[in-house]
PDB file of C-alpha atoms in Angstrom:
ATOM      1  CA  UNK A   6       0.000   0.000   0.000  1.00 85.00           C
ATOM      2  CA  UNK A   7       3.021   2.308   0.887  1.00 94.00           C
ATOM      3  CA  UNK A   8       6.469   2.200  -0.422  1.00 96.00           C
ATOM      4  CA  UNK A   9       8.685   4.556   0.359  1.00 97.00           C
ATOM      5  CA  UNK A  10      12.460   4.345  -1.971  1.00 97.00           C
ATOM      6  CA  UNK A  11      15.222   6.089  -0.804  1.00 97.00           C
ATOM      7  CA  UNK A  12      13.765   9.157   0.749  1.00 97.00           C
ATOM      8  CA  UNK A  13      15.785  12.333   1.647  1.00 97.00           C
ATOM      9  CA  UNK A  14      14.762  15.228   3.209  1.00 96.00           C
ATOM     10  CA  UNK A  15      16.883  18.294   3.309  1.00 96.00           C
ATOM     11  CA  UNK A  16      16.720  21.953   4.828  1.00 93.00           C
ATOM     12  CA  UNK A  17      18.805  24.530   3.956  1.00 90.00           C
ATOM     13  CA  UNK A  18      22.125  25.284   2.475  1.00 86.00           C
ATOM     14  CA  UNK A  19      25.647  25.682   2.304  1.00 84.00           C
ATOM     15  CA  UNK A  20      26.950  25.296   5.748  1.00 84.00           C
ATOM     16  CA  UNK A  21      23.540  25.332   7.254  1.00 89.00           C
ATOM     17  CA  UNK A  22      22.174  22.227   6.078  1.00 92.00           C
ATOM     18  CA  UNK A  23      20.105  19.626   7.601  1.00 93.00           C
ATOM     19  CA  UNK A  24      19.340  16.187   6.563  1.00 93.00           C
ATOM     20  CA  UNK A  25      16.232  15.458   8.381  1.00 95.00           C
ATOM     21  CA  UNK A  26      15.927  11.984   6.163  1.00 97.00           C
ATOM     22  CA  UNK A  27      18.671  10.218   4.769  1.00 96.00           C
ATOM     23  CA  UNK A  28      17.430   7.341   1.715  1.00 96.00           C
ATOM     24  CA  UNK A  29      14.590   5.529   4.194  1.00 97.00           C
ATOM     25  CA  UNK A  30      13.063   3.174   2.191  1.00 97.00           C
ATOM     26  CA  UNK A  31      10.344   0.637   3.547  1.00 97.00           C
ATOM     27  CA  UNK A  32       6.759  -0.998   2.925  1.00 97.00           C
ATOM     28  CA  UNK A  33       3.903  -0.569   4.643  1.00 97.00           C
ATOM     29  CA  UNK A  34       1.078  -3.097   3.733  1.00 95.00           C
ATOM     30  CA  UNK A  35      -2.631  -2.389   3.887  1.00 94.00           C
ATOM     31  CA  UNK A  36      -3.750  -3.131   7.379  1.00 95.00           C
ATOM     32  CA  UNK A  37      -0.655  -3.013   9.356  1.00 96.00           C
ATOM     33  CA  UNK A  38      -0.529  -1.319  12.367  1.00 96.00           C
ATOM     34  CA  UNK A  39       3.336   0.272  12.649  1.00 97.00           C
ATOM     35  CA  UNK A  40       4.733   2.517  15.181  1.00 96.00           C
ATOM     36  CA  UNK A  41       7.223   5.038  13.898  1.00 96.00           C
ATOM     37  CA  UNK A  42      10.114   5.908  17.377  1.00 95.00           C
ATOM     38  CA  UNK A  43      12.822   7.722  17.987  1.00 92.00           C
ATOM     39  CA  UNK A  44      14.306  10.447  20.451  1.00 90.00           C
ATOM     40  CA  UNK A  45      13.666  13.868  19.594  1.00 88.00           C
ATOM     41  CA  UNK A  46      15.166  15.625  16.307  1.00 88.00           C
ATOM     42  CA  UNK A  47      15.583  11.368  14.763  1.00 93.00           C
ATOM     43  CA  UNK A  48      13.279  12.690  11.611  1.00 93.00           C
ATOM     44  CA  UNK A  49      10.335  10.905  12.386  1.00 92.00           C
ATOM     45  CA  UNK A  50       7.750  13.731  12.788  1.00 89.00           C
ATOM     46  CA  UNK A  51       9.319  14.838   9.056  1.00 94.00           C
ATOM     47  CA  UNK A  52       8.085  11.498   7.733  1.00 95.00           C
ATOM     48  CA  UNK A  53       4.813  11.428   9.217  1.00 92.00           C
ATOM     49  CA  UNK A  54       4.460  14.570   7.519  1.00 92.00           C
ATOM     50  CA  UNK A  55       5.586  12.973   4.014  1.00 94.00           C
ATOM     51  CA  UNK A  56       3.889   9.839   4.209  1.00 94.00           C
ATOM     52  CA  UNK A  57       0.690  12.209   5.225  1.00 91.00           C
ATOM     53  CA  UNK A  58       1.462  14.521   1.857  1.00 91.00           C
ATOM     54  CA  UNK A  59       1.711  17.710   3.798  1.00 89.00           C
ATOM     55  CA  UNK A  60       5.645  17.796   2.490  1.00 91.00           C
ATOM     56  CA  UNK A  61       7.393  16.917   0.004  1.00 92.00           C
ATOM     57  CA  UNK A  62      10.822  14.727   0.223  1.00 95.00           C
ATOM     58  CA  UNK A  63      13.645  16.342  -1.556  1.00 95.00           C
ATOM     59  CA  UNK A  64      14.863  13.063  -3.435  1.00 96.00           C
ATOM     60  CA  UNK A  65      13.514   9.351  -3.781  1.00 97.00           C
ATOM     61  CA  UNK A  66       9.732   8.695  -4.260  1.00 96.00           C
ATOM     62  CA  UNK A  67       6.860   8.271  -2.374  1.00 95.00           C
ATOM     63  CA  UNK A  68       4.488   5.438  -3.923  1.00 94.00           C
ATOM     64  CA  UNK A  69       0.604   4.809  -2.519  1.00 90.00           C
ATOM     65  CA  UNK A  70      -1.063   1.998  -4.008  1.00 86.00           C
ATOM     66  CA  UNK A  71       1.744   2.285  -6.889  1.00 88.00           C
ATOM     67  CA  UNK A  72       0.641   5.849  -7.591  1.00 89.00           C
ATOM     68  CA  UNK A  73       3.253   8.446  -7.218  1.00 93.00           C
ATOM     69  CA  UNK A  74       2.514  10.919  -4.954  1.00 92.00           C
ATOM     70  CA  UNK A  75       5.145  13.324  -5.832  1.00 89.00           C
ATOM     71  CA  UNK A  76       3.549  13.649  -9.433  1.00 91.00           C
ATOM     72  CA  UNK A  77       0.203  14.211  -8.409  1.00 90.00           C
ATOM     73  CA  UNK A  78      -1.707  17.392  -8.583  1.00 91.00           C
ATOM     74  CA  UNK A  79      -2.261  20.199  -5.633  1.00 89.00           C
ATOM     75  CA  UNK A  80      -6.193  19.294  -6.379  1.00 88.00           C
ATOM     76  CA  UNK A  81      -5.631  15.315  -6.029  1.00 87.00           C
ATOM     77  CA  UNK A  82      -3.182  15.991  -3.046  1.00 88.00           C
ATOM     78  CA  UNK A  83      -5.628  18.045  -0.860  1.00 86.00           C
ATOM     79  CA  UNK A  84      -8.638  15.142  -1.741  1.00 85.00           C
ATOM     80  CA  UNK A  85      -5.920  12.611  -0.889  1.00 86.00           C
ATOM     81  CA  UNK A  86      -5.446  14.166   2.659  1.00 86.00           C
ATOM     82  CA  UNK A  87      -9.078  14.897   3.239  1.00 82.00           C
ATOM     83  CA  UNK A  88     -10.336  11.817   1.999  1.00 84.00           C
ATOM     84  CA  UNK A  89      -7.221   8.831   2.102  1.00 88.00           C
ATOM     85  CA  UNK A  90      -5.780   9.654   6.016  1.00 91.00           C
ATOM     86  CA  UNK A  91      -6.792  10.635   8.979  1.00 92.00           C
ATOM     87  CA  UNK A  92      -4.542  13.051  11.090  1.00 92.00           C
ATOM     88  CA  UNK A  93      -4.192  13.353  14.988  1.00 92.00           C
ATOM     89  CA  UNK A  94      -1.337  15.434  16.292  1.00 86.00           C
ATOM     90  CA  UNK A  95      -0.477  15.977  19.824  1.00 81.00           C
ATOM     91  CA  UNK A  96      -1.638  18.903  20.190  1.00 80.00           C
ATOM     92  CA  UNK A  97      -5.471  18.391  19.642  1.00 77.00           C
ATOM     93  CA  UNK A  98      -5.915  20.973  16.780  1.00 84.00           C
ATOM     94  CA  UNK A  99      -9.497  21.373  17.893  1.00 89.00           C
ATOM     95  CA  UNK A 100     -11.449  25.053  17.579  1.00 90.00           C
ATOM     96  CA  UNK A 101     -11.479  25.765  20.983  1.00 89.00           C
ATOM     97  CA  UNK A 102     -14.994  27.765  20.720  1.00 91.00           C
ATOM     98  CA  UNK A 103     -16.931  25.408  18.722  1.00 94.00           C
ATOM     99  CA  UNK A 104     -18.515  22.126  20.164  1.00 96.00           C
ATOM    100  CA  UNK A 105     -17.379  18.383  19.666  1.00 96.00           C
ATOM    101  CA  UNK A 106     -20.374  18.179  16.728  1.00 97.00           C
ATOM    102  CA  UNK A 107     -18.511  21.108  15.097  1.00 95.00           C
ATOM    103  CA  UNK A 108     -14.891  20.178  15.636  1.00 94.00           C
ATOM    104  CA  UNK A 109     -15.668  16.762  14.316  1.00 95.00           C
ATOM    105  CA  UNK A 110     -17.711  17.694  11.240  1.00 94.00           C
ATOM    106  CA  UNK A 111     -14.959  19.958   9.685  1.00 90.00           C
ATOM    107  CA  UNK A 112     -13.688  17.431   7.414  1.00 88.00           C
ATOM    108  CA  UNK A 113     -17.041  16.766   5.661  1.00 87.00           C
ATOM    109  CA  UNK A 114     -17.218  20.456   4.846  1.00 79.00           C
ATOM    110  CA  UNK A 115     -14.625  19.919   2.454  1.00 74.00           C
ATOM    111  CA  UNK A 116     -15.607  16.388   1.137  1.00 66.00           C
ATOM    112  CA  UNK A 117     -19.114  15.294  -0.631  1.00 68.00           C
ATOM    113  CA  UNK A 118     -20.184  13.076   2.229  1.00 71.00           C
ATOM    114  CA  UNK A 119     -23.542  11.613   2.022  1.00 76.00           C
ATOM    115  CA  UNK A 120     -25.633  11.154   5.444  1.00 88.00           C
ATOM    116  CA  UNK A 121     -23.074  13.680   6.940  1.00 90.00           C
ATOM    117  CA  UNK A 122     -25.162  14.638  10.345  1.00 92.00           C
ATOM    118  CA  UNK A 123     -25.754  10.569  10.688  1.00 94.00           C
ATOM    119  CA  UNK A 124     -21.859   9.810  10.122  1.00 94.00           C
ATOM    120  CA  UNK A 125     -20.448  12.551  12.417  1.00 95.00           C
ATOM    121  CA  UNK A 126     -23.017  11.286  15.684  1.00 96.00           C
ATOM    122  CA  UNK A 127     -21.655   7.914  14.637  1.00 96.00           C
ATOM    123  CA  UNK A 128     -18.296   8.815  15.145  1.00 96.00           C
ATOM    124  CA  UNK A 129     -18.720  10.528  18.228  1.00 97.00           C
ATOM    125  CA  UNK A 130     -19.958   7.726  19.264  1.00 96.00           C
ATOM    126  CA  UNK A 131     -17.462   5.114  18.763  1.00 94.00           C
ATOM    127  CA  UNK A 132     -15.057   7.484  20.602  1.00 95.00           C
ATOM    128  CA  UNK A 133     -17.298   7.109  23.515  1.00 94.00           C
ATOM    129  CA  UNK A 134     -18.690  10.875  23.983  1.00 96.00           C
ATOM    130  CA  UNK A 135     -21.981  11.251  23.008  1.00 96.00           C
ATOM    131  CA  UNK A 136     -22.594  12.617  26.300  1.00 97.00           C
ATOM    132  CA  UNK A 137     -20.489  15.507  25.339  1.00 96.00           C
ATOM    133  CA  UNK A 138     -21.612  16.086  21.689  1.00 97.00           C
ATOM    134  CA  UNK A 139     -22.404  19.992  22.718  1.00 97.00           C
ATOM    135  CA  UNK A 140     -19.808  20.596  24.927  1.00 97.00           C
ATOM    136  CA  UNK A 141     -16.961  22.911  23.753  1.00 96.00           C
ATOM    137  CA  UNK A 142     -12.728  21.697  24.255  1.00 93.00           C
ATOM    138  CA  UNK A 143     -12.826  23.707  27.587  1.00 92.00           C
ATOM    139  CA  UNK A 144     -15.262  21.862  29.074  1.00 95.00           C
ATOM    140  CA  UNK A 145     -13.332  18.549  28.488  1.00 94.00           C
ATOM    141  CA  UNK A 146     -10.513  16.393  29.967  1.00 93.00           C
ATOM    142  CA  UNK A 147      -7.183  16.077  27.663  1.00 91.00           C
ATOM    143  CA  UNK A 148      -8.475  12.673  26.972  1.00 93.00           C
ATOM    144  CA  UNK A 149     -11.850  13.399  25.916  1.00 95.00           C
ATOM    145  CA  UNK A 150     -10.185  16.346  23.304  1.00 94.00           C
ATOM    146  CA  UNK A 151      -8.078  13.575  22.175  1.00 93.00           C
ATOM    147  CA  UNK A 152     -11.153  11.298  21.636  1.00 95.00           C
ATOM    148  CA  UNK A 153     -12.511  13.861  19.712  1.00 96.00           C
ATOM    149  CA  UNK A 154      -9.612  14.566  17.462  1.00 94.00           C
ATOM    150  CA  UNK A 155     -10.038  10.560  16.525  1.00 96.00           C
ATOM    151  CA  UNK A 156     -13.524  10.926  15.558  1.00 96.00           C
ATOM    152  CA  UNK A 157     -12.744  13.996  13.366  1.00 95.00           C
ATOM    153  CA  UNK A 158     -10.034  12.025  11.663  1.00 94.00           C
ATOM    154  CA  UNK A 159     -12.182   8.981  11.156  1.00 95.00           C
ATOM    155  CA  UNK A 160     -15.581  10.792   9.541  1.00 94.00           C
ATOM    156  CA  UNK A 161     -14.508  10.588   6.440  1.00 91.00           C
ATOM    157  CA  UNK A 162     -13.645   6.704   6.609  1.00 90.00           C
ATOM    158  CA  UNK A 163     -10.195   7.250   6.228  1.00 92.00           C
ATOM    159  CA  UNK A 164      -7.860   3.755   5.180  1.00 92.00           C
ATOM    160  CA  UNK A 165      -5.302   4.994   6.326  1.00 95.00           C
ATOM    161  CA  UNK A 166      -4.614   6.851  10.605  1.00 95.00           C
ATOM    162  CA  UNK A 167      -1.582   8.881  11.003  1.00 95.00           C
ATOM    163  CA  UNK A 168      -1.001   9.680  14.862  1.00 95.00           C
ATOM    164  CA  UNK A 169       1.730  12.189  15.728  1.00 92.00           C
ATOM    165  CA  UNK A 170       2.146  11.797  19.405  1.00 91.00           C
ATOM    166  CA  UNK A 171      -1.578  10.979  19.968  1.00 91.00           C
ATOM    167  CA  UNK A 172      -0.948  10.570  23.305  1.00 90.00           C
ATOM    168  CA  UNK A 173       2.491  13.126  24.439  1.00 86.00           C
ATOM    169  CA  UNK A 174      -0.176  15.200  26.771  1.00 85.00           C
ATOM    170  CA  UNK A 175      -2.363  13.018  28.037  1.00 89.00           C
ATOM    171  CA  UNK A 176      -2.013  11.031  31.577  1.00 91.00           C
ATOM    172  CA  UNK A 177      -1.274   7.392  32.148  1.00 91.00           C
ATOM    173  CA  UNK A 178      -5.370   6.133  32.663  1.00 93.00           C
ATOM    174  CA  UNK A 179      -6.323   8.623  29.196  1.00 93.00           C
ATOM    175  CA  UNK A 180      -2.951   7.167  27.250  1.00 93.00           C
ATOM    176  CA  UNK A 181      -4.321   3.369  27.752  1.00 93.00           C
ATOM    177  CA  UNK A 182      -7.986   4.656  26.738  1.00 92.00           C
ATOM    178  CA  UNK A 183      -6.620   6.297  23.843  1.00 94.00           C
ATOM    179  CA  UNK A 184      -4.506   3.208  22.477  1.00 94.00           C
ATOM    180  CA  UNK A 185      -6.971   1.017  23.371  1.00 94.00           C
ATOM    181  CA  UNK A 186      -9.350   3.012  20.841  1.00 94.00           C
ATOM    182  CA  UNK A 187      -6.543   2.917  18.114  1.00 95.00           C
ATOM    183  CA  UNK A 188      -6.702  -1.138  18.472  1.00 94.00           C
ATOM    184  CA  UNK A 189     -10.486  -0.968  18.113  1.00 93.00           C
ATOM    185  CA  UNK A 190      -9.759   0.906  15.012  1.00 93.00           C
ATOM    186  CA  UNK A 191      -7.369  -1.562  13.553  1.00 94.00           C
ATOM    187  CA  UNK A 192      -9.420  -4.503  14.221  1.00 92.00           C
ATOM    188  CA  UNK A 193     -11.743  -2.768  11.532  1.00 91.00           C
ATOM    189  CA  UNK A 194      -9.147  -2.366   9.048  1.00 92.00           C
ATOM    190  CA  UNK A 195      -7.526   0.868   9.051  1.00 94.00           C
ATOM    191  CA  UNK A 196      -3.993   1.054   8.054  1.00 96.00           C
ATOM    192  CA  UNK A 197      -2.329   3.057  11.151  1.00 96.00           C
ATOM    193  CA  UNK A 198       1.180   4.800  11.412  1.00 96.00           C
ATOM    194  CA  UNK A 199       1.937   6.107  14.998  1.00 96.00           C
ATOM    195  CA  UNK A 200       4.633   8.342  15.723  1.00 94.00           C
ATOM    196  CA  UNK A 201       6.175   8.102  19.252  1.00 92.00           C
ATOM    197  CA  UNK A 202       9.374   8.130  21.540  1.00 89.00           C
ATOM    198  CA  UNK A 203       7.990   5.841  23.946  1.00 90.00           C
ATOM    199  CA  UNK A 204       8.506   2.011  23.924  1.00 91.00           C
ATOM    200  CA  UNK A 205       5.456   1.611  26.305  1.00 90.00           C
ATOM    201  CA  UNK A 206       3.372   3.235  23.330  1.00 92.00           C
ATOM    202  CA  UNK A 207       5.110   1.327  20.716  1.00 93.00           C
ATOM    203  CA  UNK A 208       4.322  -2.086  22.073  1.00 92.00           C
ATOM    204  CA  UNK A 209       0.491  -1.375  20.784  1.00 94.00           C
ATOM    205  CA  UNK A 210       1.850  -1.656  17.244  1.00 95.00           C
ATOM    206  CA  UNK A 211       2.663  -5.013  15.244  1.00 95.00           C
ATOM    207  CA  UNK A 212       5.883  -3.788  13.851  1.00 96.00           C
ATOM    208  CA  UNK A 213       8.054  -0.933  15.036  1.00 96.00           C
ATOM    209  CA  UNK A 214      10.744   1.304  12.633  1.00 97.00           C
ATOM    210  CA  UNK A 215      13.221   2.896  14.378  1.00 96.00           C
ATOM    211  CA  UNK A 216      15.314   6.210  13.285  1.00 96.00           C
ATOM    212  CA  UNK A 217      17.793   7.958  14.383  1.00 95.00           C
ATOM    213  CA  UNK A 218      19.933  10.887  12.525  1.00 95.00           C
ATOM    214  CA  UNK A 219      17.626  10.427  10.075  1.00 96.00           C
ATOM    215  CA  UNK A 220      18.379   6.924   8.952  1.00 97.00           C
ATOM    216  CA  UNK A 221      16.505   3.572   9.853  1.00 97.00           C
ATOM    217  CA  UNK A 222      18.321   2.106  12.567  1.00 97.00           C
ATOM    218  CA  UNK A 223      15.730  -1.597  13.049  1.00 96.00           C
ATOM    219  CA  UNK A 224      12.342  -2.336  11.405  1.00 96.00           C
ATOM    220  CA  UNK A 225      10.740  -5.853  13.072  1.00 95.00           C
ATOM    221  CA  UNK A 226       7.767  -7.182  13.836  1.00 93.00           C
ATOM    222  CA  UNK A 227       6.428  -6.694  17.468  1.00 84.00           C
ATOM    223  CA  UNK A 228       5.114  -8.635  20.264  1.00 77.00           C
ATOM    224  CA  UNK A 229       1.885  -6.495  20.895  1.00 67.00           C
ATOM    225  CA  UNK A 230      -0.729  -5.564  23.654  1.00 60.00           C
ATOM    226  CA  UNK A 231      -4.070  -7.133  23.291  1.00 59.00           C
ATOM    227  CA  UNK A 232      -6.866  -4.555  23.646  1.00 52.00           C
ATOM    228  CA  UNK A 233      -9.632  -5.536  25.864  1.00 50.00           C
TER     229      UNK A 233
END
């Protein structure tokens, strides 16, 4: 489903460049669930952001489904990151004076969803809050903004979930509720790439890929939690 050959990713110049990749190459088949570590400044937040088509690499290619995405237009790239992945960063990225029903229907505004009022109380349901549906972020826990960052990124029935520190502000009791909702998720098919430092997080995943400098350092398979 993913391929990645040989991907660089460079910043600046002269004496003041910085390889953020160096040539990382690797698969990712449909389904798998694959956690993305490393310590901080290891590149992995820069390849979240190219496997999610909100940068481009500087050299190598980026196939989906045997489709280049570096030839593709700015049309066809905005549909694929509407409609193709689901995002959840760290930081929530919510509109902090609109309600849960608001924040999650965003992505349908720009998408021709059919039965879009039906789909986005669906959502908000499988996240567990539909207790909360009116409430705005402030009148949450970190846990329950996080929940509804998930349903935002699944309304649009995304195949593949791209998780940038889902879980970097969140407590110990909302981290487990959190990953336990990404393995509910996976059972139902979604690809999902998870970007984290933590090995605790990590052992959710089936297969972890390491970096560090920019370069792959181990990719294996991985003994996994079992949700609930």
């Amino acid at each position: 489903m993913i391929e990645l050959k040989k991907v660089s990713k460079v910043y600046g110049e002269g004496k003041n460049v910085f390889h953020a990749l160096k040539n990382v190459s690797f698969k990712i088949q449909k389904g798998e669930f694959v956690a993305i570590m490393g310590p901080s400044g290891s590149g992995k937040s820069t390849l979240m952001n190219i496997l999610g088509a909100l940068n481009q690499p500087s050299s190598g290619t980026y196939l989906l489904n045997n489709e280049d995405v570096g030839k593709l237009s700015d049309s066809r790239l905005a549909d694929f990151r509407n409609t193709e992945v689901g995002f959840i960063f760290q930081q929530f990225n919510l509109l902090k004076k609109t309600s849960v029903y608001d924040n999650v229907s965003l992505p349908g505004l720009y998408g021709n969803l059919s039965n879009l009022k039906e789909k986005i109380l669906k959502v908000i349901k499988d996240v567990g809050l539909t207790d909360k549906v009116n409430n705005k972020p402030n009148e949450l826990s970190g846990g329950q903004i996080q929940r509804v960052a998930i349903a935002r990124a699944l309304l649009m029935d995304p195949s593949i979930i791209m998780a940038d520190e889902p879980t970097g502000n969140l407590d110990s009791k909302s981290t487990k509720e959190i990953l336990d909702i990404f393995l509910k998720i996976h059972t139902k098919g979604n690809t999902i790439i998870l970007i984290t430092h933590e090995p605790y997080i990590a052992k959710y995943a089936q297969r972890v890929i390491k970096l560090k400098d920019g370069e792959i350092t181990s990719d294996r398979k991985n003994k996994r939690r079992k949700t609930k």
